[in-house]
mmCIF file of C-alpha atoms and ligand atoms in Angstrom:
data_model
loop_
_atom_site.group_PDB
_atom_site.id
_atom_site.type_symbol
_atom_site.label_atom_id
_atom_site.label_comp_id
_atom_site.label_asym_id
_atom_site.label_seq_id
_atom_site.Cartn_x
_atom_site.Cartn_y
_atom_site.Cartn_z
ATOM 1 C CA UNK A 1 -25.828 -11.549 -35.525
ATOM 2 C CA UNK A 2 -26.785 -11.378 -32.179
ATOM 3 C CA UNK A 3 -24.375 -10.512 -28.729
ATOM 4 C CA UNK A 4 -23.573 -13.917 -27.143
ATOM 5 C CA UNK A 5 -25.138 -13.714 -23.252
ATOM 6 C CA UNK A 6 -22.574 -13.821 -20.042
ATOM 7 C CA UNK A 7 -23.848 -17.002 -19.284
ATOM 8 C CA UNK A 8 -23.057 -18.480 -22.590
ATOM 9 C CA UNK A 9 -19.521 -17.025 -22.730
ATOM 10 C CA UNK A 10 -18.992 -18.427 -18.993
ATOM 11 C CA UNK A 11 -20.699 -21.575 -19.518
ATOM 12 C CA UNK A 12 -22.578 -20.392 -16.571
ATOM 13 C CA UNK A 13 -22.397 -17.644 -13.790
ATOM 14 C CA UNK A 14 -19.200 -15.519 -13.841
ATOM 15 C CA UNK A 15 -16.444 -15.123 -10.544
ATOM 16 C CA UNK A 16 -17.111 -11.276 -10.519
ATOM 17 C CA UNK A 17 -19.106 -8.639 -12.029
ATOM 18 C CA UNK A 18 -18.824 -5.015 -11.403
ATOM 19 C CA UNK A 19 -19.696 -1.609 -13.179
ATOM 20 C CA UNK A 20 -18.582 1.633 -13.422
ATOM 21 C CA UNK A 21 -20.202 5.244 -15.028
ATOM 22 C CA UNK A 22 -19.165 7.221 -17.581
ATOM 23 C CA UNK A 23 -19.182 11.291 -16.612
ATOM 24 C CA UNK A 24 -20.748 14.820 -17.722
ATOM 25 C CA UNK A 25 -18.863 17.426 -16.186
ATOM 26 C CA UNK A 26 -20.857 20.311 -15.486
ATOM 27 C CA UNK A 27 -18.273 23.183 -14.645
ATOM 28 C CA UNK A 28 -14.609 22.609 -14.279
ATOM 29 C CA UNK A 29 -13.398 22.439 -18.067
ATOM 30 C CA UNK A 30 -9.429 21.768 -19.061
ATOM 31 C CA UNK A 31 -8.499 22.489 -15.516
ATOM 32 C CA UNK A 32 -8.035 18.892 -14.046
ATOM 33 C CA UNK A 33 -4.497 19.038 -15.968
ATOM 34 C CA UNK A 34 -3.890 22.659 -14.329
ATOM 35 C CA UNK A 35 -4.160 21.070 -11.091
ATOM 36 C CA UNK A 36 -7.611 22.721 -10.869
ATOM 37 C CA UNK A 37 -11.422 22.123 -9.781
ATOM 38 C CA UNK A 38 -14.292 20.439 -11.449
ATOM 39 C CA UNK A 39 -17.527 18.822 -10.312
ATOM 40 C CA UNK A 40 -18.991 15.839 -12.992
ATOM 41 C CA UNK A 41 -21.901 13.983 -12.436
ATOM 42 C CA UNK A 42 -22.260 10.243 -13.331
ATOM 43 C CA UNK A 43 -24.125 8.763 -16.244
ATOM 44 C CA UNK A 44 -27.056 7.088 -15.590
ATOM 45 C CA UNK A 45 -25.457 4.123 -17.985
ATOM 46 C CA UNK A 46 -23.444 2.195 -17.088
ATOM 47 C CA UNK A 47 -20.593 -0.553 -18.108
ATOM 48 C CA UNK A 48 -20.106 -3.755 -17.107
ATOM 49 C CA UNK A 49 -17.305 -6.156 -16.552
ATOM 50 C CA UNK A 50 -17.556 -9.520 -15.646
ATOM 51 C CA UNK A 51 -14.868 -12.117 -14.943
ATOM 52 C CA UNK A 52 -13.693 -15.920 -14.141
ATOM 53 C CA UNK A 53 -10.689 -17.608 -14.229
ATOM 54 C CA UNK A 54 -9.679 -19.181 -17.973
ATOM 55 C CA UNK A 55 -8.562 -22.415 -18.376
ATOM 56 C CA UNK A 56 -6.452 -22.360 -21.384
ATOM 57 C CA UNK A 57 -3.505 -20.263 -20.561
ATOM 58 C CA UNK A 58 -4.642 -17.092 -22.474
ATOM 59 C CA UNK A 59 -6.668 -13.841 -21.851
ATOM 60 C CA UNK A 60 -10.378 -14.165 -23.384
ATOM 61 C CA UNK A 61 -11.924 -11.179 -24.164
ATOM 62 C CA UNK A 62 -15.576 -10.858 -25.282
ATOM 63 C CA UNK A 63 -17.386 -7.187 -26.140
ATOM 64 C CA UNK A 64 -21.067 -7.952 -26.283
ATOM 65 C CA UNK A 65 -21.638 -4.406 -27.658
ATOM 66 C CA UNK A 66 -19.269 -4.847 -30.475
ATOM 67 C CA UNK A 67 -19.805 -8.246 -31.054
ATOM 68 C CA UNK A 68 -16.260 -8.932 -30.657
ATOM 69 C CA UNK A 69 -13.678 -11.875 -29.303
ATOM 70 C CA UNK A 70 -10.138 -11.254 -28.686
ATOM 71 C CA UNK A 71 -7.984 -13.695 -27.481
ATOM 72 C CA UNK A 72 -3.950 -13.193 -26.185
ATOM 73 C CA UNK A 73 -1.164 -14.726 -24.115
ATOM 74 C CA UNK A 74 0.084 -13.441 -20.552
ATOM 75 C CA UNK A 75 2.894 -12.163 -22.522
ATOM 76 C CA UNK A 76 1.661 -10.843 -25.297
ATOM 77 C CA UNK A 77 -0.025 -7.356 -26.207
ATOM 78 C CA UNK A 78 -3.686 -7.082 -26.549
ATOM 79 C CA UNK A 79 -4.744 -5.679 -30.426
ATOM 80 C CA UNK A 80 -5.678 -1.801 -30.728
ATOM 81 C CA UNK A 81 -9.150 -1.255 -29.824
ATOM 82 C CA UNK A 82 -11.673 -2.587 -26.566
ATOM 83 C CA UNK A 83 -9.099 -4.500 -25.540
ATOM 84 C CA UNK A 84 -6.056 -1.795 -25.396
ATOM 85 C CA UNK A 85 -7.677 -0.859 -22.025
ATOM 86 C CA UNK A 86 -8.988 -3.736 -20.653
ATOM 87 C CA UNK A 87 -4.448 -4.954 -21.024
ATOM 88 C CA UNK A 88 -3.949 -1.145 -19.820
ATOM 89 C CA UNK A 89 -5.913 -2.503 -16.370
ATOM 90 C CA UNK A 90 -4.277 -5.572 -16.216
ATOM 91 C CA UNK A 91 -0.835 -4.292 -16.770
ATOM 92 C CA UNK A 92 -1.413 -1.289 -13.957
ATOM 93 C CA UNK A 93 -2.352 -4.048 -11.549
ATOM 94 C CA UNK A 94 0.538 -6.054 -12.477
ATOM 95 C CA UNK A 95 2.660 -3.090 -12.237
ATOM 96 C CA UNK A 96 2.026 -2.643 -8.564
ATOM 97 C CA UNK A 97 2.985 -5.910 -7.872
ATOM 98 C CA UNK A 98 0.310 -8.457 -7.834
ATOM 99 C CA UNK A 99 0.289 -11.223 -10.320
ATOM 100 C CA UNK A 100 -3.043 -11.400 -12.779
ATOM 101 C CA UNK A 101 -4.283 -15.470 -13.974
ATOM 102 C CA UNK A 102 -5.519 -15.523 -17.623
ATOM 103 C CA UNK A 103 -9.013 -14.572 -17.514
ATOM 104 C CA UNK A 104 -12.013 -14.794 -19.742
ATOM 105 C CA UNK A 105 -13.658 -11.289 -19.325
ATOM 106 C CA UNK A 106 -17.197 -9.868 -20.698
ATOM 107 C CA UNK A 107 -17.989 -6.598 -21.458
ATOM 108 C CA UNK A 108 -20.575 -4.564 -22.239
ATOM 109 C CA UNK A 109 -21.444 -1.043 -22.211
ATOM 110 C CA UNK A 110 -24.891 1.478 -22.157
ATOM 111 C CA UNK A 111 -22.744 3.947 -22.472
ATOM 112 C CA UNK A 112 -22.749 5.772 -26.255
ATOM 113 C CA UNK A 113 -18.488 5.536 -27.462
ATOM 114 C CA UNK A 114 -17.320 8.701 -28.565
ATOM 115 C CA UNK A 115 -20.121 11.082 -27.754
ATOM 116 C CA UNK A 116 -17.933 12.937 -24.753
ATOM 117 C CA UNK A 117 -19.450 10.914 -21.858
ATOM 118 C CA UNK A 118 -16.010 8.825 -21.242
ATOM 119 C CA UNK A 119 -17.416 5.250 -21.980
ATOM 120 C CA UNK A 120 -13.464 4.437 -21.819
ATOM 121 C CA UNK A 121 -13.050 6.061 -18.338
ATOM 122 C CA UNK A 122 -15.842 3.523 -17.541
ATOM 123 C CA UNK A 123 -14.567 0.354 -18.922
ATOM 124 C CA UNK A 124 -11.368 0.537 -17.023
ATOM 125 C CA UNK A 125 -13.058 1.454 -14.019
ATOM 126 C CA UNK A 126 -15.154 -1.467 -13.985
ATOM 127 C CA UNK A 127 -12.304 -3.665 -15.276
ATOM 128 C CA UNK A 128 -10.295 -2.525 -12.357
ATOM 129 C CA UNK A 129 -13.015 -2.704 -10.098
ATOM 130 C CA UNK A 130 -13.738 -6.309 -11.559
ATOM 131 C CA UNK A 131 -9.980 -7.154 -10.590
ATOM 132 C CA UNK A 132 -9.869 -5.753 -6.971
ATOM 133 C CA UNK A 133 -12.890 -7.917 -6.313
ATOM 134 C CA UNK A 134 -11.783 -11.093 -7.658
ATOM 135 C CA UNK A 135 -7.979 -10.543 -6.690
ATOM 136 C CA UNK A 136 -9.078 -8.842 -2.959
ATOM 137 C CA UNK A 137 -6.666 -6.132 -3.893
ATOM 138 C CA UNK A 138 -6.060 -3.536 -1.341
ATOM 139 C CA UNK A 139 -7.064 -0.350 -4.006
ATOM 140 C CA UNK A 140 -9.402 2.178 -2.667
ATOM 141 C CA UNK A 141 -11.339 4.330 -5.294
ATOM 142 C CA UNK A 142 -8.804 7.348 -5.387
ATOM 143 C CA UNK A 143 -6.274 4.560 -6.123
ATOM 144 C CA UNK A 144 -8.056 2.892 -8.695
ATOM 145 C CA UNK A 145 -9.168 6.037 -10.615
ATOM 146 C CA UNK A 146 -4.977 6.970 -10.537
ATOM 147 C CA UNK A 147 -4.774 3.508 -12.267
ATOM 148 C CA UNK A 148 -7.325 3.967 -14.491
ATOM 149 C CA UNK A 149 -5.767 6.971 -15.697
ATOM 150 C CA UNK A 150 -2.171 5.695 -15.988
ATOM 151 C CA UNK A 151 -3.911 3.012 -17.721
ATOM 152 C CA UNK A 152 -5.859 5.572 -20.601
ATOM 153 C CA UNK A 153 -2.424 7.366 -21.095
ATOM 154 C CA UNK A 154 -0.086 4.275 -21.525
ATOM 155 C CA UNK A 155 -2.218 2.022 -23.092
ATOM 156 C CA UNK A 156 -4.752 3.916 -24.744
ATOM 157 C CA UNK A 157 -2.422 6.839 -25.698
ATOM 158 C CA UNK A 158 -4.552 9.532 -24.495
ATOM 159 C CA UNK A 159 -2.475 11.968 -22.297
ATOM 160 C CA UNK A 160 -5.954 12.845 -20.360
ATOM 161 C CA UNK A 161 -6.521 14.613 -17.069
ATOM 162 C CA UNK A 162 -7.660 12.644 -14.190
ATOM 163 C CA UNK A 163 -11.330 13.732 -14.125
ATOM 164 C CA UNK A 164 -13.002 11.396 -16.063
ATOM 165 C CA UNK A 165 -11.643 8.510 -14.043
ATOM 166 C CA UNK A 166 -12.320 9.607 -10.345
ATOM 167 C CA UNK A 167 -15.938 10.572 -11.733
ATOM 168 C CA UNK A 168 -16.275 6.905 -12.927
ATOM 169 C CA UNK A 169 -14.851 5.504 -9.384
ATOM 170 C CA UNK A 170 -16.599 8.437 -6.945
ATOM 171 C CA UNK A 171 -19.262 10.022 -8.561
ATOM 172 C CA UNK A 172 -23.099 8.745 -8.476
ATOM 173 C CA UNK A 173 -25.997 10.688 -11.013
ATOM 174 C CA UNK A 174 -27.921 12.191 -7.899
ATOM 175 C CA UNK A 175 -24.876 14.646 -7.074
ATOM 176 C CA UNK A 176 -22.176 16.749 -8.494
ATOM 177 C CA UNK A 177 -18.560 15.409 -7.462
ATOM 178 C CA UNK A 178 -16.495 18.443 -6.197
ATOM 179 C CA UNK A 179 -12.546 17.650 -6.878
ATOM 180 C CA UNK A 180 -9.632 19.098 -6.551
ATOM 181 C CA UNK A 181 -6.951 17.126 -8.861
ATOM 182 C CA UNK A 182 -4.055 18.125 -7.296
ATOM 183 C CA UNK A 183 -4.878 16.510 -3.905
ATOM 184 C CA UNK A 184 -7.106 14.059 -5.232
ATOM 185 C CA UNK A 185 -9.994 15.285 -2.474
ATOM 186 C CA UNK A 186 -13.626 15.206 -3.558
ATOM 187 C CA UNK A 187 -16.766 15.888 -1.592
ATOM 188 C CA UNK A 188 -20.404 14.785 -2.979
ATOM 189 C CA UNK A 189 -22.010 18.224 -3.332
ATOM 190 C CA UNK A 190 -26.170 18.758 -3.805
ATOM 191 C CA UNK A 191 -27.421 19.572 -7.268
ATOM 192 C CA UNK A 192 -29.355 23.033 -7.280
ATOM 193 C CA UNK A 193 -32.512 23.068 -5.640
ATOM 194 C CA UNK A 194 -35.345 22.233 -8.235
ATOM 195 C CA UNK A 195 -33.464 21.799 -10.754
ATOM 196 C CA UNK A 196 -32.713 18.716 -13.155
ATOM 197 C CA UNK A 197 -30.154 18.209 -16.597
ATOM 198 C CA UNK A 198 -30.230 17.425 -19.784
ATOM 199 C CA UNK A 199 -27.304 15.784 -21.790
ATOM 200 C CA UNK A 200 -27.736 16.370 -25.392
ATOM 201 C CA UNK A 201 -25.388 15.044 -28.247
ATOM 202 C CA UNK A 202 -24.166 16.911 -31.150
ATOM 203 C CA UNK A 203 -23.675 13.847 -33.441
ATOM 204 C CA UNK A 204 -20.639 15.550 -34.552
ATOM 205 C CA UNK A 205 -17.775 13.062 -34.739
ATOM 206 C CA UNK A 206 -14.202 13.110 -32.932
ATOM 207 C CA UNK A 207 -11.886 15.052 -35.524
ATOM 208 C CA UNK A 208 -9.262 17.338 -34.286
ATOM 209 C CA UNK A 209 -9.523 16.468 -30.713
ATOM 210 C CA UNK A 210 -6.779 14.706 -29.668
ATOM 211 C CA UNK A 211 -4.002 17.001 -30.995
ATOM 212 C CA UNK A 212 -5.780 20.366 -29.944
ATOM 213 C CA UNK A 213 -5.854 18.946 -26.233
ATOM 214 C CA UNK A 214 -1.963 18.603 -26.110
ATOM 215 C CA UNK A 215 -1.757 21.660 -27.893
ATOM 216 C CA UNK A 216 -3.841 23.104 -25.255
ATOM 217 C CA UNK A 217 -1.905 21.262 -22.393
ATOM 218 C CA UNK A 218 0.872 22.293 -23.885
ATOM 219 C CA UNK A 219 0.104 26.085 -23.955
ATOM 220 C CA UNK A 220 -1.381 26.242 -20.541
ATOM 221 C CA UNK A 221 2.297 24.244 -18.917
ATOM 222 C CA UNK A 222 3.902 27.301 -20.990
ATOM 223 C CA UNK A 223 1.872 29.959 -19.849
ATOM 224 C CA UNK A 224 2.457 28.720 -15.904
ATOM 225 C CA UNK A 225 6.257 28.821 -16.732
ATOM 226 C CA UNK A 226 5.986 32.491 -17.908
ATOM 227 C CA UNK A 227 3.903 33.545 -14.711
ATOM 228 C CA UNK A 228 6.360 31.793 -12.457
ATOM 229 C CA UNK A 229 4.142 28.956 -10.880
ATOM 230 C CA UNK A 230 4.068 25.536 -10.559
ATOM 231 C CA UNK A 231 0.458 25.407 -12.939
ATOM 232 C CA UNK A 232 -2.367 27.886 -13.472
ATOM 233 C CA UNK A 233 -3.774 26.626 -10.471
ATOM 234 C CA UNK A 234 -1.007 28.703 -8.534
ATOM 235 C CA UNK A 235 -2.293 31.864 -10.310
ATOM 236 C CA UNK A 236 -2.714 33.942 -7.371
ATOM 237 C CA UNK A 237 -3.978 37.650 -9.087
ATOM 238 C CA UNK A 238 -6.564 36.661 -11.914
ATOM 239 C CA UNK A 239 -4.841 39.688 -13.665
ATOM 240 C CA UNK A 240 -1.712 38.537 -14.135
ATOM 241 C CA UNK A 241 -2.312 36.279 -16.859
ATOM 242 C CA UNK A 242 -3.264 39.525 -19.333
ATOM 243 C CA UNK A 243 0.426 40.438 -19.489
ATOM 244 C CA UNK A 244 1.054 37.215 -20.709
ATOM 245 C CA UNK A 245 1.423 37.398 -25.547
ATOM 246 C CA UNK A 246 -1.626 35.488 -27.561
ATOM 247 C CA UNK A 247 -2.759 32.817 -27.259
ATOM 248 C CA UNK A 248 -1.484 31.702 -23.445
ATOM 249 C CA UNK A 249 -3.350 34.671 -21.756
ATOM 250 C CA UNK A 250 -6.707 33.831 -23.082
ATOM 251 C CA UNK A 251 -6.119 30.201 -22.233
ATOM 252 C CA UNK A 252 -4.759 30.746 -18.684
ATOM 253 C CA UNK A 253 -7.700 33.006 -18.925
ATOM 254 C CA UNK A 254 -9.487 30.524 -19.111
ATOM 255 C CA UNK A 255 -8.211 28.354 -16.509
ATOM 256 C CA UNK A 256 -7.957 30.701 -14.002
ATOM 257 C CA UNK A 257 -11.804 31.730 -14.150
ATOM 258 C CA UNK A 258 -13.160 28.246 -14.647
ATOM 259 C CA UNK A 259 -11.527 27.648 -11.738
ATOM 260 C CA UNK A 260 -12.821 30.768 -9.613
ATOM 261 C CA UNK A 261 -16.557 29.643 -11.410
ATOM 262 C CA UNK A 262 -15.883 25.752 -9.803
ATOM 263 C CA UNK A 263 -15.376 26.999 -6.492
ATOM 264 C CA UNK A 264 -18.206 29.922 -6.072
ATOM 265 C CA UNK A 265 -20.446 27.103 -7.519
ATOM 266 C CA UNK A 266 -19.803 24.421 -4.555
ATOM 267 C CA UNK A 267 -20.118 27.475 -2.428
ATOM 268 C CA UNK A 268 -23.946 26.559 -2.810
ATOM 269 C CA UNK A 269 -25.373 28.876 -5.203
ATOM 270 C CA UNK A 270 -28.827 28.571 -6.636
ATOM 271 C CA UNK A 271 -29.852 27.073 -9.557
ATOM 272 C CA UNK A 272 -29.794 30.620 -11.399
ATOM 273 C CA UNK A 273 -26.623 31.658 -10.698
ATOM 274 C CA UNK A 274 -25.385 28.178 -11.414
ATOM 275 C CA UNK A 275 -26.399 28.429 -14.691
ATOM 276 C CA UNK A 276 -24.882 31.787 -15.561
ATOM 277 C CA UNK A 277 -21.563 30.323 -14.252
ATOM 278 C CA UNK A 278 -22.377 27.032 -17.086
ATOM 279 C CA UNK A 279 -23.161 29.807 -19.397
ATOM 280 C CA UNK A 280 -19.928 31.607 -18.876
ATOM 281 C CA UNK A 281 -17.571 28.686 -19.198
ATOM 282 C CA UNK A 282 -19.229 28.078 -22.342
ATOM 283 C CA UNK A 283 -18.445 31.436 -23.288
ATOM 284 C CA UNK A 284 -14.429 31.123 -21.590
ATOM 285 C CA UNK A 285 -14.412 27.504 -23.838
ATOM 286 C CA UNK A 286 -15.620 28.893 -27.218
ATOM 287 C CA UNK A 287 -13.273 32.534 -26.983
ATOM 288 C CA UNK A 288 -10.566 31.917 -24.976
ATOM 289 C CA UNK A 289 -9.759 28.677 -24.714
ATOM 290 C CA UNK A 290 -10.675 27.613 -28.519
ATOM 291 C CA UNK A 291 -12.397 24.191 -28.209
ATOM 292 C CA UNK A 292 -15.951 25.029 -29.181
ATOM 293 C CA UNK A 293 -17.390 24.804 -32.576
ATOM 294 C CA UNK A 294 -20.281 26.177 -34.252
ATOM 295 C CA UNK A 295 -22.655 23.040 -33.934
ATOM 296 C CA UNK A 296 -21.901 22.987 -30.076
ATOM 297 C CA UNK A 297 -22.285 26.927 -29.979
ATOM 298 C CA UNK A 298 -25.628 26.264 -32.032
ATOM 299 C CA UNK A 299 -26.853 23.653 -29.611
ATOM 300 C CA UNK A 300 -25.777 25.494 -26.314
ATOM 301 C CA UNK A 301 -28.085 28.861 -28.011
ATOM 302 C CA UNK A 302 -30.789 26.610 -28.903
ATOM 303 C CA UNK A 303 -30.847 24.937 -25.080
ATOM 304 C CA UNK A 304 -30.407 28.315 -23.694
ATOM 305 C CA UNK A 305 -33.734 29.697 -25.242
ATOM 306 C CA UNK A 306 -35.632 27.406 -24.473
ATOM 307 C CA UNK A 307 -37.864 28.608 -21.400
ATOM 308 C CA UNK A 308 -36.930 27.170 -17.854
ATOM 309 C CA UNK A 309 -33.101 26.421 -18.724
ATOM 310 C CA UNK A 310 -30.837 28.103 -16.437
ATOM 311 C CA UNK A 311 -27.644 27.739 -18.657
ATOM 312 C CA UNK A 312 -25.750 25.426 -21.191
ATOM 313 C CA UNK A 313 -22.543 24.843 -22.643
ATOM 314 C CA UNK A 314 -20.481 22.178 -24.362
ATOM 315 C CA UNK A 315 -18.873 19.129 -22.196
ATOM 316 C CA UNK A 316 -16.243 16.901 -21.873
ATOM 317 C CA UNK A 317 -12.810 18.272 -24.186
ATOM 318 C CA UNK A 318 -14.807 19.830 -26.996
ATOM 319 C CA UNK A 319 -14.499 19.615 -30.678
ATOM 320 C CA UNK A 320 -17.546 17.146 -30.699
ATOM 321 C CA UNK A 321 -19.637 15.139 -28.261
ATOM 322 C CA UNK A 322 -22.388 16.914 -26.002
ATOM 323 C CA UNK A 323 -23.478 19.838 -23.991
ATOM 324 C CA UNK A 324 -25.237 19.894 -21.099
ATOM 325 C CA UNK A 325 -27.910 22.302 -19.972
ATOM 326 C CA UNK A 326 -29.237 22.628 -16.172
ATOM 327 C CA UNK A 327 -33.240 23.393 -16.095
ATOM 328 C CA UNK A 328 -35.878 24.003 -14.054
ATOM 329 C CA UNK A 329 -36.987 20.729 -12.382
ATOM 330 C CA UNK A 330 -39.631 19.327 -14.916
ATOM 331 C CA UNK A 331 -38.560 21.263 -17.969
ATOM 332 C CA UNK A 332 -35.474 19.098 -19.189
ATOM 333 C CA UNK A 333 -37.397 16.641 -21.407
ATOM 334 C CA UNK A 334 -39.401 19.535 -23.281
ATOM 335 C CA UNK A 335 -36.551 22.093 -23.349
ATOM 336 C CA UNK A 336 -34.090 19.307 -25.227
ATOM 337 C CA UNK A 337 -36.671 17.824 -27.773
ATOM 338 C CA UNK A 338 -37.233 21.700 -28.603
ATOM 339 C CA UNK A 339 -33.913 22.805 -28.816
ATOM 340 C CA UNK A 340 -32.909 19.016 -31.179
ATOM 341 C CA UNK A 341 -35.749 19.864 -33.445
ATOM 342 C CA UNK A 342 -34.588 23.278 -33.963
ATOM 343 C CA UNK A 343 -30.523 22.027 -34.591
ATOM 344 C CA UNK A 344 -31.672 18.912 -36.883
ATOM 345 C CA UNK A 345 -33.804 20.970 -39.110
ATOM 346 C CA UNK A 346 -30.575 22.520 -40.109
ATOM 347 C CA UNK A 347 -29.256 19.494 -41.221
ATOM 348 C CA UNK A 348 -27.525 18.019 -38.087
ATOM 349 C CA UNK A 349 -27.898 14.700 -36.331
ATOM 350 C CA UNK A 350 -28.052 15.808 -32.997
ATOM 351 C CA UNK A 351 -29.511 13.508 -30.548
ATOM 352 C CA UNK A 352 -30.960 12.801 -26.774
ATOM 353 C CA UNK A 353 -28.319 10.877 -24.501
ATOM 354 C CA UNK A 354 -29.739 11.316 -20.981
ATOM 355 C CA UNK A 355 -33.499 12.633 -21.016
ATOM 356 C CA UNK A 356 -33.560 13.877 -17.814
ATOM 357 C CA UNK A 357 -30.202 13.960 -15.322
ATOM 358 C CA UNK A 358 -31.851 14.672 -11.990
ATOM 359 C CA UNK A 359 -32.040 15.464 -7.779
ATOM 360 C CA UNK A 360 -30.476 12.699 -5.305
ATOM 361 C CA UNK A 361 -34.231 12.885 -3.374
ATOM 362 C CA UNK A 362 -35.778 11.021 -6.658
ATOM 363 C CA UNK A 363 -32.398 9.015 -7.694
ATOM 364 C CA UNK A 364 -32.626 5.326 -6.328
ATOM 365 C CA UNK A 365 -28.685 5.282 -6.795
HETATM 366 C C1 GLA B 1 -11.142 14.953 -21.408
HETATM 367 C C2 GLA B 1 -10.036 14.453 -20.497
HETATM 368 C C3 GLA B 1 -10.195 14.994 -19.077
HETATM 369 C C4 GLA B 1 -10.381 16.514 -19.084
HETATM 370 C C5 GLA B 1 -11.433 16.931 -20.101
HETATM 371 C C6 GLA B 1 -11.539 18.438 -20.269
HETATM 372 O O1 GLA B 1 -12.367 14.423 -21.003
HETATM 373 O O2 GLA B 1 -10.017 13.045 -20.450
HETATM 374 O O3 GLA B 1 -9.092 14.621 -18.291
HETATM 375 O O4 GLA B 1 -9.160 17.167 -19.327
HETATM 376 O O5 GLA B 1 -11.197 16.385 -21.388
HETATM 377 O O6 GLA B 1 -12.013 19.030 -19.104
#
């Protein structure tokens, strides 16, 4: 069965239509709940939300990539699923005071669910974009992506950072976004000179994820308790942490370098050095901080070999999803089909999810 078209679920054009980006973070790993750094780049897909006014009384929701209606009242809650978030949006924008009309919405998405690259991040980013539009709300993008977030956590159930969400309301694919999460500041910062990424998936499926990331939230608000600071971004001597018992130092460890690795690489560093740092948070992820696992250690050595790749490591949470490897500028495409041949002949289903990730002079963003 095919996806019905926006014009056929509008019966012509829609009010609004916006879209938002899912992320791949490049260095900055578990530290956007530490109150720490990190600098994503957007996806080159995209997904889109479009909108008009519905005329009878309920909330129409249509998923062209699932092939999916769902219908509810003002007053009712949205079923599990696509629709948790796009109620998640409404309910934010409700909660700050401004009344929402039942709406027929449309979505669809470019954006691969479940491989790490925050395709829900996206979809409420574009839903809430999609509402400021049509409702001329007075949101700016730091203010949206907070909403987004609240949005993931109450009505998605995922207690998540707030990365993913200000990549999918600031970030573009021709730059890295530089934030710090606990003032909510970001600065567009250059990609390395002649260089270009490749985001690779691992095929393996979400398993233990969501528990080990509020086990690991869990430890790191512990470990800052011990040390006597507000969070692990407070950590003023990098030693400090190694008086701390198993397993909090090695995952304020963790935190504290990633962080020190986010800022010397928006100091400007070259392409080289950049990927040593990617190398080394791979390294901090799969050791100390426990969220690696052998298929994404596999892929991340296979990348690495390959010739003109500067460094590689897992993104996004871990357990699954993708890694991401930063290469000489023409060498992406090559290094990834060499480095997938090499994991799938041992068995795996690893596949290509952006070819080639690349320099703002050559991005038409
Ligand atoms: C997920 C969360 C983010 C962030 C990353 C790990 O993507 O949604 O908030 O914590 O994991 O860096």
């Amino acid at each position: 069965m095919s996806a019905l078209s926006m014009e056929r679920f509008f019966g012509g054009a829609p009010q609004v239509h916006e879209s938002a980006p899912g992320r791949v973070n490049l260095l900055g790993e578990h530290t956007d709940y530490n109150d720490g750094y990190m600098l994503p780049v957007a996806t080159p897909q995209r997904t889109e939300v479009a909108l008009a006014a519905s005329r009878d009384g309920h909330f129409n929701l249509y998923s062209a990539t699932l092939d999916a209606s769902v219908r509810f009242a003002p007053a009712e809650a949205a079923p599990p699923g696509f629709a948790s978030y796009i109620e998640g949006c409404i309910r934010m924008v409700e909660a700050e005071g401004f009344s929402v009309p039942p709406l027929r919405v449309y979505v669809s998405t470019a954006l691969p669910v479940g491989a790490g690259l925050s395709s829900s991040a996206a979809l409420e980013v574009a839903m809430l974009r999609a509402l400021r539009t049509l409702l001329a709300l007075p949101f700016d993008d730091v203010a949206l992506a907070r909403m987004a977030q609240r949005a993931e956590i109450a009505y998605a159930k995922v207690n998540c950072g707030i990365m993913d969400q200000m990549a999918a309301s600031l970030a573009d694919t021709g730059h890295m976004l530089f934030i710090d999460a606990r003032t909510l500041s970001y600065q567009l910062c250059e990609i390395p000179t002649d260089s270009e990424m490749i985001v690779v998936d691992s095929g393996v499926p979400r398993s233990l994820a969501a528990s080990k990331y509020n086990e690991r939230r869990a430890e790191c608000d512990e470990a800052a308790r011990r040390l006597g600071v507000p969070t692990l971004r407070d950590v003023a001597d990098p030693d400090s942490v190694e008086a701390l018992p198993a397993p909090l130092r090695q995952r304020a460890r963790h935190v504290v370098r990633e962080n020190a690795r986010v800022l010397e690489a928006v100091g400007g560093v070259g392409a080289r050095r950049f990927g040593e740092l990617m190398n080394e948070s791979h390294a901090s992820l799969r050791d100390d901080y426990e969220v690696s696992i052998p298929a994404l250690d596999y892929l991340t050595d296979y990348l690495r070999v390959q010739p003109d790749v500067y460094g590689a490591r897992l993104t996004g949470a871990g357990f699954c999803g993708a890694c991401v490897a930063l290469c000489r500028k023409g060498a992406a495409a090559r290094a990834g089909a060499a480095a997938l041949a090499r994991f799938n002949a041992g068995g795996m289903q690893g596949s290509l999810l952006i070819p080639v990730l690349s320099h703002s002079e050559d991005n038409n963003e």
